[in-house]
Amino acid sequence: MTIKAVRLVKTRQPLQLQEVSRPDIGGHDVLVRVKSAGICHSDAHYRAGVSPVRSLPLTLGHEVAGVVEEVGPQVSSVEVGDRVCLHYLVTCGDCYYCSTGNEQFCTSGAMIGKHRDGGYAEYISVPARNAFPLPDELTFEQGAVLMCSSATSFHALQKAEIRPGETIAIFGLGGLGMSAVQLARALGALDIYGVDVDETKLEMADCYGAVPVNPKAGDPVEELRRLTAGKGVDVALELVGLPRTMQQAVQSLAVFGRAVIVGITDRTFEIAPYADLLMKEARVLGAADHLAQELPLLLEMARRGSLDLSHLITGTIPLDAGAINQVLARLERGEAGIRTVIVPG
Ligand SMILES: [Zn+2]
Ligand SMILES: [Zn+2]
């Protein structure tokens, strides 16, 4: 039996629709009929060969939600017919990192849509522990996108150890940033500053309760200092991936502040050890991906509406290689809204 999948066959070439055999499931696995697969900026990097995938051909797609179609004999956590969304990192569960609750560093971890076949397909097979119940209040599209951008923001806020009453600046108001604004609020941040050069994004962040800061109108570090009566912010999240915004995130910190770097770049940025770190006992940390254990709370926050995802999905397309390639091209040109989701139908 075969299924349709849109696959990366060769880097720097358009993805192709292929008929592939329906994925087998092992005893602990589930077969999920894909209802939604988000098209992420990372997918454009995989297609372009900027970020290497394990082997080709490969079905892309790491933001996946659907319905359980079949379960292996050892599976008891989900049943056939359940609505689920998928944690994208498949881990061994036994290595040093897995057994200490830090499975994003699993020595044999494999990301769906990068290291093993992903969700640009009619069906996908994953271990049952990667399938999380999707609350009825959330659509499949929201469930899919939640598992990448919102989960990454949530993990970054956990790494920042944000406490009730603190102030936070969020640099970059794309999919991650818009989730970060809402999650920071839900976690008790009092004053939230959204930093971006895009007025539309600033307005949306404003609707979610962030004070807009536009670097085009003046130095954001000075503006944040002015808005916080000279103190600076307790937490700064850098979601852009530019040396300049990373430096601004560090410079905008208050005493005991934490800057969390989430944006990706291979370039370096400068820190003044005395002014930026020592004098404030500040910390600069990185946050990578997220943890399975964080997802149930994140899903519950979305179910209750603390995290509103209704504005996040900007378009849907069918499981069609041409349409997907067009979205990837638009992402590469930086003009593809916030998130397009594939709905295989
Ligand atoms: Zn993603
Ligand atoms: Zn492991």
Short mmCIF file of C-alpha atoms and ligand atoms in Angstrom, two decimals:
data_model
loop_
_atom_site.label_atom_id
_atom_site.label_comp_id
_atom_site.label_asym_id
_atom_site.label_seq_id
_atom_site.Cartn_x
_atom_site.Cartn_y
_atom_site.Cartn_z
CA MET A 1 0.00 0.00 0.00
CA THR A 2 1.36 3.40 -0.93
CA ILE A 3 0.81 6.93 0.32
CA LYS A 4 1.53 10.39 -1.10
CA ALA A 5 4.46 12.32 0.34
CA VAL A 6 6.14 15.55 -0.69
CA ARG A 7 9.85 14.91 -0.46
CA LEU A 8 13.23 16.52 -0.69
CA VAL A 9 14.99 14.42 -3.34
CA LYS A 10 17.96 16.67 -3.99
CA THR A 11 19.01 19.85 -2.17
CA ARG A 12 18.58 23.16 -4.00
CA GLN A 13 15.84 21.49 -6.08
CA PRO A 14 12.05 21.77 -5.72
CA LEU A 15 10.37 19.19 -3.48
CA GLN A 16 8.61 16.37 -5.37
CA LEU A 17 5.37 14.51 -4.82
CA GLN A 18 6.15 10.79 -4.58
CA GLU A 19 4.24 7.61 -3.91
CA VAL A 20 6.02 5.83 -1.05
CA SER A 21 5.12 2.73 0.91
CA ARG A 22 2.91 3.31 3.92
CA PRO A 23 5.17 3.55 7.00
CA ASP A 24 5.47 0.41 9.15
CA ILE A 25 4.87 0.69 12.85
CA GLY A 26 6.73 -1.12 15.61
CA GLY A 27 5.25 -2.33 18.89
CA HIS A 28 5.60 1.05 20.59
CA ASP A 29 4.68 3.17 17.57
CA VAL A 30 1.57 4.84 16.24
CA LEU A 31 0.55 5.52 12.66
CA VAL A 32 -0.95 8.99 12.36
CA ARG A 33 -3.09 10.23 9.47
CA VAL A 34 -1.75 13.73 8.94
CA LYS A 35 -4.38 16.46 9.16
CA SER A 36 -1.96 19.40 9.30
CA ALA A 37 1.72 20.02 8.71
CA GLY A 38 3.25 23.45 9.26
CA ILE A 39 5.75 24.83 6.77
CA CYS A 40 8.59 26.20 8.86
CA HIS A 41 11.48 28.44 7.94
CA SER A 42 13.81 25.54 8.83
CA ASP A 43 12.26 23.54 5.97
CA ALA A 44 13.48 26.20 3.55
CA HIS A 45 16.98 25.76 5.06
CA TYR A 46 16.80 21.99 4.55
CA ARG A 47 15.70 22.39 0.94
CA ALA A 48 18.46 24.94 0.31
CA GLY A 49 21.07 22.62 1.83
CA VAL A 50 22.01 25.31 4.40
CA SER A 51 21.15 22.97 7.23
CA PRO A 52 22.02 19.35 6.37
CA VAL A 53 19.44 16.57 6.62
CA ARG A 54 20.44 12.97 7.33
CA SER A 55 19.77 11.28 4.01
CA LEU A 56 17.80 11.81 0.81
CA PRO A 57 15.11 11.39 -0.32
CA LEU A 58 13.35 12.66 2.79
CA THR A 59 9.78 13.69 3.59
CA LEU A 60 10.00 17.12 5.25
CA GLY A 61 7.65 18.46 7.93
CA HIS A 62 8.26 18.57 11.70
CA GLU A 63 5.09 20.44 12.77
CA VAL A 64 2.46 17.73 12.60
CA ALA A 65 -1.02 17.04 13.96
CA GLY A 66 -3.47 14.33 12.94
CA VAL A 67 -5.57 11.36 13.94
CA VAL A 68 -4.23 8.05 15.24
CA GLU A 69 -4.95 5.45 12.57
CA GLU A 70 -3.18 2.42 14.03
CA VAL A 71 -1.31 1.60 17.24
CA GLY A 72 1.37 -0.98 17.97
CA PRO A 73 0.52 -3.82 20.38
CA GLN A 74 2.49 -2.25 23.27
CA VAL A 75 0.82 1.17 23.02
CA SER A 76 -1.57 2.20 25.79
CA SER A 77 -1.18 6.00 25.92
CA VAL A 78 -3.29 6.77 22.85
CA GLU A 79 -6.03 4.98 20.93
CA VAL A 80 -7.16 4.72 17.34
CA GLY A 81 -9.21 7.82 16.49
CA ASP A 82 -7.46 10.12 19.00
CA ARG A 83 -6.56 13.63 17.84
CA VAL A 84 -2.87 14.13 18.49
CA CYS A 85 -0.01 16.50 17.82
CA LEU A 86 3.55 15.25 17.53
CA HIS A 87 6.68 16.11 19.48
CA TYR A 88 9.24 16.33 16.70
CA LEU A 89 12.25 14.82 18.40
CA VAL A 90 12.30 11.03 18.53
CA THR A 91 14.63 10.00 21.34
CA CYS A 92 15.98 6.72 22.74
CA GLY A 93 14.71 7.22 26.31
CA ASP A 94 17.76 5.47 27.78
CA CYS A 95 20.93 7.49 27.19
CA TYR A 96 22.48 9.81 29.81
CA TYR A 97 20.60 12.86 28.51
CA CYS A 98 17.25 11.11 28.14
CA SER A 99 17.45 9.60 31.60
CA THR A 100 18.25 12.99 33.18
CA GLY A 101 15.28 14.74 31.56
CA ASN A 102 17.30 16.58 28.93
CA GLU A 103 16.31 14.53 25.94
CA GLN A 104 16.90 17.30 23.42
CA PHE A 105 20.55 16.19 23.68
CA CYS A 106 19.76 12.48 23.17
CA THR A 107 22.83 10.87 21.62
CA SER A 108 20.67 9.10 19.04
CA GLY A 109 17.87 11.66 18.78
CA ALA A 110 16.23 12.01 15.37
CA MET A 111 14.04 14.91 14.34
CA ILE A 112 11.06 14.12 12.15
CA GLY A 113 11.25 15.90 8.81
CA LYS A 114 15.03 16.19 9.13
CA HIS A 115 16.54 12.90 10.26
CA ARG A 116 13.54 10.68 9.50
CA ASP A 117 10.43 11.07 7.36
CA GLY A 118 8.16 13.91 8.45
CA GLY A 119 4.63 15.16 7.98
CA TYR A 120 4.43 16.43 4.39
CA ALA A 121 2.58 13.19 3.75
CA GLU A 122 -0.73 11.42 4.20
CA TYR A 123 0.64 9.29 7.06
CA ILE A 124 3.54 9.34 9.50
CA SER A 125 4.79 6.78 11.99
CA VAL A 126 6.28 7.85 15.35
CA PRO A 127 6.80 6.30 18.79
CA ALA A 128 3.62 6.64 20.84
CA ARG A 129 5.44 8.80 23.41
CA ASN A 130 5.81 11.47 20.73
CA ALA A 131 2.03 11.72 20.30
CA PHE A 132 0.32 14.19 22.65
CA PRO A 133 -3.48 14.47 22.91
CA LEU A 134 -4.71 17.54 21.06
CA PRO A 135 -7.48 19.29 23.04
CA ASP A 136 -10.80 19.66 21.19
CA GLU A 137 -10.56 23.43 21.60
CA LEU A 138 -7.55 23.53 19.24
CA THR A 139 -7.59 22.95 15.51
CA PHE A 140 -5.14 20.56 13.86
CA GLU A 141 -3.43 23.55 12.26
CA GLN A 142 -2.91 25.18 15.66
CA GLY A 143 -1.75 21.88 17.17
CA ALA A 144 0.85 21.47 14.43
CA VAL A 145 2.33 24.94 14.71
CA LEU A 146 2.23 24.93 18.51
CA MET A 147 4.72 22.06 18.56
CA CYS A 148 7.51 24.15 17.03
CA SER A 149 7.35 27.90 17.54
CA SER A 150 5.27 28.10 20.72
CA ALA A 151 7.12 25.18 22.31
CA THR A 152 10.49 26.76 21.56
CA SER A 153 9.38 30.07 23.11
CA PHE A 154 8.02 28.27 26.14
CA HIS A 155 11.32 26.42 26.65
CA ALA A 156 13.27 29.69 26.31
CA LEU A 157 11.10 31.26 29.03
CA GLN A 158 11.75 28.23 31.24
CA LYS A 159 15.50 28.62 30.67
CA ALA A 160 15.17 32.31 31.58
CA GLU A 161 13.56 31.26 34.88
CA ILE A 162 11.13 34.13 34.51
CA ARG A 163 9.35 34.95 37.76
CA PRO A 164 6.03 36.69 38.44
CA GLY A 165 6.38 40.45 38.45
CA GLU A 166 9.45 40.56 36.23
CA THR A 167 9.91 42.59 33.06
CA ILE A 168 10.81 41.07 29.71
CA ALA A 169 11.87 42.33 26.29
CA ILE A 170 11.15 40.08 23.32
CA PHE A 171 13.32 40.83 20.29
CA GLY A 172 11.59 39.58 17.13
CA LEU A 173 7.81 39.25 16.86
CA GLY A 174 7.34 36.41 14.37
CA GLY A 175 5.66 33.13 15.28
CA LEU A 176 7.98 32.56 18.24
CA GLY A 177 7.75 36.14 19.46
CA MET A 178 3.96 36.32 19.33
CA SER A 179 3.77 33.14 21.43
CA ALA A 180 6.48 34.43 23.77
CA VAL A 181 4.52 37.62 24.49
CA GLN A 182 1.45 35.64 25.55
CA LEU A 183 3.34 32.95 27.44
CA ALA A 184 5.40 35.53 29.34
CA ARG A 185 2.15 37.15 30.43
CA ALA A 186 0.67 33.78 31.47
CA LEU A 187 3.83 33.06 33.49
CA GLY A 188 3.40 36.30 35.39
CA ALA A 189 5.60 38.85 33.63
CA LEU A 190 4.21 42.29 34.36
CA ASP A 191 5.73 44.54 31.73
CA ILE A 192 6.36 42.96 28.34
CA TYR A 193 8.17 44.88 25.62
CA GLY A 194 7.97 43.70 22.02
CA VAL A 195 10.87 44.84 19.83
CA ASP A 196 10.51 44.69 16.05
CA VAL A 197 10.85 46.94 13.01
CA ASP A 198 7.56 45.71 11.49
CA GLU A 199 4.63 47.95 12.50
CA THR A 200 2.00 45.27 11.77
CA LYS A 201 3.73 42.83 14.11
CA LEU A 202 4.13 45.55 16.75
CA GLU A 203 0.40 46.23 16.56
CA MET A 204 -0.45 42.55 16.96
CA ALA A 205 1.94 42.25 19.93
CA ASP A 206 0.27 45.34 21.38
CA CYS A 207 -3.09 43.51 21.18
CA TYR A 208 -1.57 40.73 23.29
CA GLY A 209 -0.42 43.25 25.86
CA ALA A 210 3.15 44.05 24.83
CA VAL A 211 4.49 47.59 24.80
CA PRO A 212 5.77 48.15 21.25
CA VAL A 213 9.39 49.24 20.77
CA ASN A 214 10.47 50.01 17.20
CA PRO A 215 14.26 50.26 16.72
CA LYS A 216 13.61 52.42 13.64
CA ALA A 217 12.39 55.14 16.01
CA GLY A 218 15.55 55.08 18.14
CA ASP A 219 18.02 52.88 20.01
CA PRO A 220 15.93 50.08 21.60
CA VAL A 221 18.39 49.68 24.49
CA GLU A 222 17.92 53.32 25.48
CA GLU A 223 14.17 53.07 24.98
CA LEU A 224 13.94 49.95 27.19
CA ARG A 225 16.01 51.69 29.84
CA ARG A 226 13.71 54.72 29.68
CA LEU A 227 10.57 52.54 29.90
CA THR A 228 11.94 50.70 32.94
CA ALA A 229 12.95 53.87 34.80
CA GLY A 230 16.62 53.22 34.12
CA LYS A 231 16.69 49.64 35.44
CA GLY A 232 16.62 47.59 32.27
CA VAL A 233 14.67 44.35 31.82
CA ASP A 234 14.91 41.19 33.91
CA VAL A 235 14.72 38.93 30.87
CA ALA A 236 15.53 39.51 27.20
CA LEU A 237 14.64 36.91 24.58
CA GLU A 238 16.52 37.13 21.30
CA LEU A 239 14.48 35.45 18.55
CA VAL A 240 15.93 37.21 15.51
CA GLY A 241 19.34 35.63 14.99
CA LEU A 242 21.36 38.79 14.35
CA PRO A 243 24.56 39.79 16.21
CA ARG A 244 23.16 43.31 16.66
CA THR A 245 19.92 42.21 18.34
CA MET A 246 21.84 39.70 20.48
CA GLN A 247 24.05 42.53 21.71
CA GLN A 248 21.01 44.73 22.32
CA ALA A 249 19.33 41.95 24.30
CA VAL A 250 22.39 41.71 26.59
CA GLN A 251 22.77 45.47 26.90
CA SER A 252 19.13 45.96 27.86
CA LEU A 253 19.40 43.74 30.96
CA ALA A 254 18.81 44.89 34.51
CA VAL A 255 20.86 43.72 37.50
CA PHE A 256 20.60 39.90 37.68
CA GLY A 257 19.09 39.93 34.17
CA ARG A 258 19.07 36.92 31.85
CA ALA A 259 19.43 37.13 28.07
CA VAL A 260 18.30 34.00 26.26
CA ILE A 261 19.58 33.51 22.73
CA VAL A 262 17.20 31.53 20.52
CA GLY A 263 17.79 33.08 17.08
CA ILE A 264 20.29 31.22 14.95
CA THR A 265 23.43 32.65 13.38
CA ASP A 266 27.00 31.45 12.89
CA ARG A 267 28.28 35.00 13.33
CA THR A 268 29.69 36.30 16.63
CA PHE A 269 28.63 39.25 18.77
CA GLU A 270 30.45 41.37 21.30
CA ILE A 271 29.85 41.53 25.02
CA ALA A 272 31.55 44.07 27.30
CA PRO A 273 32.41 41.83 30.28
CA TYR A 274 32.51 44.59 32.86
CA ALA A 275 29.51 46.73 31.85
CA ASP A 276 27.29 43.96 30.48
CA LEU A 277 28.02 41.03 32.80
CA LEU A 278 30.03 41.71 35.97
CA MET A 279 28.37 44.95 36.99
CA LYS A 280 24.95 43.33 36.74
CA GLU A 281 25.76 39.72 37.55
CA ALA A 282 23.91 39.11 34.33
CA ARG A 283 23.65 35.79 32.50
CA VAL A 284 23.64 35.02 28.80
CA LEU A 285 22.26 31.62 27.85
CA GLY A 286 21.20 29.63 24.84
CA ALA A 287 17.96 27.71 24.45
CA ALA A 288 17.65 24.82 22.02
CA ASP A 289 14.36 23.23 20.98
CA HIS A 290 12.14 22.12 23.85
CA LEU A 291 11.35 19.14 26.05
CA ALA A 292 8.51 16.64 25.79
CA GLN A 293 7.73 17.24 29.47
CA GLU A 294 6.95 20.90 28.72
CA LEU A 295 4.27 20.10 26.14
CA PRO A 296 1.31 19.03 28.31
CA LEU A 297 1.36 22.37 30.19
CA LEU A 298 1.79 24.30 26.95
CA LEU A 299 -1.18 22.46 25.40
CA GLU A 300 -3.27 23.16 28.50
CA MET A 301 -2.39 26.87 28.35
CA ALA A 302 -3.50 26.93 24.72
CA ARG A 303 -6.69 25.03 25.59
CA ARG A 304 -7.56 27.62 28.22
CA GLY A 305 -6.83 30.50 25.88
CA SER A 306 -3.79 31.84 27.78
CA LEU A 307 -2.05 31.22 24.49
CA ASP A 308 -4.23 32.38 21.61
CA LEU A 309 -3.15 30.81 18.34
CA SER A 310 -6.03 32.06 16.24
CA HIS A 311 -3.93 34.69 14.44
CA LEU A 312 -0.91 32.47 13.94
CA ILE A 313 -1.97 30.53 10.86
CA THR A 314 -1.99 32.79 7.86
CA GLY A 315 -2.87 30.28 5.14
CA THR A 316 -3.54 26.65 4.27
CA ILE A 317 -2.62 24.70 1.14
CA PRO A 318 -3.18 21.09 -0.02
CA LEU A 319 -0.48 18.41 -0.07
CA ASP A 320 0.83 19.68 -3.38
CA ALA A 321 4.52 19.95 -4.23
CA GLY A 322 4.10 23.09 -6.36
CA ALA A 323 2.18 24.96 -3.69
CA ILE A 324 4.65 23.90 -0.96
CA ASN A 325 7.64 24.96 -3.08
CA GLN A 326 6.04 28.36 -3.57
CA VAL A 327 5.61 28.83 0.18
CA LEU A 328 9.24 27.80 0.76
CA ALA A 329 10.37 30.32 -1.87
CA ARG A 330 8.33 33.03 -0.18
CA LEU A 331 9.85 32.11 3.21
CA GLU A 332 13.32 32.42 1.64
CA ARG A 333 12.41 35.88 0.38
CA GLY A 334 11.10 36.75 3.84
CA GLU A 335 7.59 37.53 2.66
CA ALA A 336 5.50 34.53 3.69
CA GLY A 337 3.42 35.95 6.53
CA ILE A 338 3.72 34.01 9.76
CA ARG A 339 2.70 30.42 9.02
CA THR A 340 1.24 28.40 6.15
CA VAL A 341 -0.03 24.93 6.99
CA ILE A 342 -0.49 21.94 4.69
CA VAL A 343 -3.88 20.25 5.00
CA PRO A 344 -3.67 16.94 3.10
CA GLY A 345 -7.47 16.61 2.98
ZN ZN B 1 9.37 24.51 12.80
ZN ZN B 2 18.57 9.30 24.42
#
